[in-house]
Amino acid sequence: MTAFNLQLPSQLSAPTWIEKEKYEISAKVPSGATKEQLSRMLQSLLEDRFLMKVHNETRALPIYELTVMKKGVIEKSTLDPPQRPLSLPPGPTHILLGRACARSTEPTYCGHARMFARQQSSTDIADMVREMMGHLTVDKTRLTGKYDFTLDFSPDSVTLPNIEPPGALPPVNGDSYPSFSVALQRQLGLKLDAKKGPVDVLVIDRIEKVPTGN
């Protein structure tokens, strides 16, 4: 997926064993190599060592379309300013945290999440939806601004990387936190429409389980 810049597992059609077999790679990358150059190096490695052959197809797969609700709360200049208990790094960014059950020196995760975001374009938000929902998301909002916001929700099966720092305020009415898609509607005025649409898929025609020798 890294070699071919695939965003989701659904964009790869391959033998099931590639998810189970593990390999170690020891290679040198030239100083200053770009992301595109690294991708091509990885493609060459797969072609040379695993004798891999591939082709691309366009398939109709589940996608989401992101739109603004008719009475949405989103505004061009800004979304609701985030009340964040931590400092985000400079520039456009977003971070997902598990919410603490109570104010303490050792916060405990209580099943709810908060997304902090700054200077996010509508395309950035669509990418965030893809990460959270597991489907390609097409930006249909026609929004042109940059947005700061917080989003409180109950994740379904998301692995949360971090818990809020000590001293963070516990969630208010945490038991009633909505799902991620419902939170988008209620808190940001953005709607997800489930559809089927054309998705580029990489099909592996041939790949050897045992790589050629060093």
Coordinates of C-alpha atoms in Angstrom, one line a residue:
M1 CA 0.0 0.0 0.0
T2 CA 2.9 2.4 0.7
A3 CA 4.6 1.6 -2.5
F4 CA 1.5 2.4 -4.6
N5 CA 0.2 5.2 -2.4
L6 CA -3.1 3.3 -1.6
Q7 CA -5.3 4.9 1.0
L8 CA -7.5 1.9 2.0
P9 CA -7.2 -1.9 2.0
S10 CA -10.2 -2.0 -0.4
Q11 CA -8.0 -0.5 -3.1
L12 CA -5.9 -3.6 -3.1
S13 CA -6.9 -7.0 -4.7
A14 CA -4.4 -9.6 -3.7
P15 CA -3.9 -13.1 -2.4
T16 CA -5.0 -13.4 1.2
W17 CA -1.6 -14.7 2.4
I18 CA 0.0 -11.3 2.0
E19 CA -1.8 -10.1 5.1
K20 CA -0.3 -13.0 7.2
E21 CA 3.3 -13.4 5.9
K22 CA 5.9 -11.1 7.5
Y23 CA 9.2 -9.9 6.0
E24 CA 12.1 -7.7 7.1
I25 CA 13.6 -5.2 4.7
S26 CA 17.1 -3.7 5.2
A27 CA 17.7 -1.1 2.5
K28 CA 19.4 2.3 2.1
V29 CA 17.4 5.3 0.8
P30 CA 19.4 8.1 -0.8
S31 CA 19.5 11.3 1.2
G32 CA 16.9 13.8 0.0
A33 CA 14.7 11.2 -1.7
T34 CA 11.2 12.4 -2.2
K35 CA 8.1 10.4 -1.2
E36 CA 7.4 9.7 -4.9
Q37 CA 11.0 8.4 -5.4
L38 CA 10.7 6.2 -2.3
S39 CA 7.4 4.8 -3.6
R40 CA 9.1 3.9 -6.9
M41 CA 12.0 2.2 -5.0
L42 CA 9.5 0.1 -3.1
Q43 CA 7.7 -0.9 -6.3
S44 CA 11.0 -1.9 -7.8
L45 CA 11.8 -4.0 -4.8
L46 CA 8.5 -5.8 -5.0
E47 CA 8.9 -6.4 -8.7
D48 CA 12.5 -7.6 -8.4
R49 CA 12.4 -9.7 -5.2
F50 CA 8.8 -11.0 -5.3
L51 CA 8.4 -11.1 -9.1
M52 CA 5.2 -9.1 -8.6
K53 CA 3.0 -8.2 -11.6
V54 CA 0.1 -5.8 -11.2
H55 CA -2.5 -3.9 -13.2
N56 CA -5.0 -1.2 -12.3
E57 CA -8.8 -1.4 -12.5
T58 CA -11.7 0.9 -11.7
R59 CA -14.3 -0.7 -9.6
A60 CA -17.7 0.4 -8.1
L61 CA -17.1 0.4 -4.4
P62 CA -18.8 2.0 -1.3
I63 CA -17.8 5.6 -0.9
Y64 CA -19.1 8.6 1.0
E65 CA -20.0 12.0 -0.3
L66 CA -19.4 14.9 2.1
T67 CA -21.9 17.7 1.8
V68 CA -23.1 20.7 3.9
M69 CA -26.6 20.4 5.4
K70 CA -29.1 23.0 4.4
K71 CA -29.2 24.4 7.9
G72 CA -25.6 23.5 8.7
V73 CA -23.7 25.3 11.5
I74 CA -20.5 25.4 9.5
E75 CA -19.3 28.9 8.4
K76 CA -16.8 29.9 5.8
S77 CA -14.5 31.8 8.2
T78 CA -14.4 29.4 11.1
L79 CA -16.1 26.6 12.9
D80 CA -16.7 26.7 16.6
P81 CA -13.3 27.6 18.2
P82 CA -11.8 24.6 20.0
Q83 CA -11.5 24.6 23.7
R84 CA -8.4 22.4 23.8
P85 CA -6.5 21.3 26.9
L86 CA -3.3 20.9 24.9
S87 CA -1.3 22.8 22.4
L88 CA -1.4 21.7 18.8
P89 CA 1.7 22.0 16.6
P90 CA 1.8 24.9 14.2
G91 CA 0.1 24.7 10.9
P92 CA -2.9 22.6 9.6
T93 CA -3.4 19.6 11.8
H94 CA -5.8 17.3 13.6
I95 CA -5.5 15.0 16.6
L96 CA -7.7 12.3 18.1
L97 CA -7.8 11.8 21.8
G98 CA -9.7 9.5 24.1
R99 CA -11.7 11.4 26.7
A100 CA -10.9 11.0 30.4
C101 CA -13.7 9.9 32.7
A102 CA -12.8 12.4 35.4
R103 CA -10.2 15.1 36.2
S104 CA -7.2 13.2 37.7
T105 CA -3.4 12.9 37.6
E106 CA -3.8 9.6 35.8
P107 CA -6.7 10.0 33.3
T108 CA -8.7 6.8 32.5
Y109 CA -10.3 6.4 29.1
C110 CA -14.1 6.1 29.3
G111 CA -15.2 5.2 25.8
H112 CA -15.6 8.6 24.2
A113 CA -13.3 10.6 21.8
R114 CA -12.6 14.2 20.9
M115 CA -11.1 15.4 17.7
F116 CA -9.2 18.7 17.8
A117 CA -8.5 20.3 14.4
R118 CA -7.0 23.5 13.2
Q119 CA -6.8 25.2 9.8
Q120 CA -8.5 22.2 8.1
S121 CA -9.8 22.6 4.5
S122 CA -12.9 20.7 3.4
T123 CA -10.5 18.3 1.6
D124 CA -8.7 17.7 4.9
I125 CA -12.0 17.0 6.6
A126 CA -12.9 14.5 3.8
D127 CA -9.6 12.8 4.5
M128 CA -10.4 12.7 8.2
V129 CA -13.7 11.0 7.4
R130 CA -11.9 8.4 5.3
E131 CA -9.6 7.6 8.2
M132 CA -12.4 7.3 10.6
M133 CA -15.0 5.5 8.4
G134 CA -12.8 3.3 6.2
H135 CA -14.3 4.4 2.8
L136 CA -13.1 6.9 0.2
T137 CA -14.8 10.2 0.8
V138 CA -15.5 12.7 -1.9
D139 CA -15.6 16.4 -1.0
K140 CA -18.9 17.8 -2.3
T141 CA -19.1 20.8 0.2
R142 CA -17.8 23.5 -2.1
L143 CA -16.3 25.1 1.0
T144 CA -13.2 27.2 0.4
G145 CA -12.1 28.2 4.0
K146 CA -9.9 26.9 6.7
Y147 CA -11.6 25.7 9.9
D148 CA -10.8 25.1 13.6
F149 CA -13.2 22.8 15.4
T150 CA -13.7 20.1 18.1
L151 CA -15.8 17.0 17.5
D152 CA -17.1 14.9 20.4
F153 CA -18.3 11.4 19.6
S154 CA -18.3 7.7 20.6
P155 CA -16.0 5.7 18.3
D156 CA -17.2 2.4 17.0
S157 CA -14.0 0.4 16.6
V158 CA -11.3 3.1 16.4
T159 CA -8.0 2.5 18.3
L160 CA -7.3 5.7 20.1
P161 CA -3.6 6.5 20.2
N162 CA -3.7 8.9 23.2
I163 CA -5.7 9.8 26.3
E164 CA -6.3 13.4 27.4
P165 CA -3.6 14.9 29.5
P166 CA -3.9 15.1 33.3
G167 CA -6.2 17.8 34.5
A168 CA -8.5 17.7 31.5
L169 CA -12.2 18.3 32.2
P170 CA -14.3 15.2 32.0
P171 CA -16.9 15.0 29.1
V172 CA -20.3 16.5 29.8
N173 CA -23.2 14.0 29.4
G174 CA -20.6 11.6 27.9
D175 CA -23.1 8.7 27.9
S176 CA -25.1 10.5 25.2
Y177 CA -22.2 11.1 22.8
P178 CA -23.3 10.3 19.2
S179 CA -21.6 8.2 16.6
F180 CA -19.0 9.9 14.4
S181 CA -21.3 10.4 11.4
V182 CA -24.1 11.8 13.7
A183 CA -21.6 14.1 15.4
L184 CA -20.6 15.5 12.0
Q185 CA -24.2 16.5 11.4
R186 CA -25.0 17.9 14.9
Q187 CA -21.7 19.6 15.6
L188 CA -20.4 20.7 12.2
G189 CA -23.4 20.6 10.0
L190 CA -21.8 18.2 7.6
K191 CA -23.6 15.2 6.1
L192 CA -22.3 11.8 4.8
D193 CA -24.2 10.2 2.0
A194 CA -23.3 6.5 1.4
K195 CA -23.1 5.7 -2.3
K196 CA -21.2 3.5 -4.7
G197 CA -18.7 5.2 -6.9
P198 CA -15.6 4.5 -9.1
V199 CA -12.5 3.6 -7.1
D200 CA -9.0 2.9 -8.5
V201 CA -8.0 -0.6 -7.4
L202 CA -4.5 -2.2 -7.7
V203 CA -4.8 -5.9 -8.7
I204 CA -1.9 -8.2 -8.0
D205 CA -1.7 -10.7 -10.9
R206 CA 1.3 -12.5 -9.6
I207 CA 3.5 -12.4 -6.5
E208 CA 5.8 -15.1 -5.0
K209 CA 5.6 -15.9 -1.3
V210 CA 9.4 -16.5 -1.1
P211 CA 11.5 -13.6 -2.3
T212 CA 14.6 -14.1 -4.4
G213 CA 17.9 -14.4 -2.5
N214 CA 20.0 -11.5 -1.3

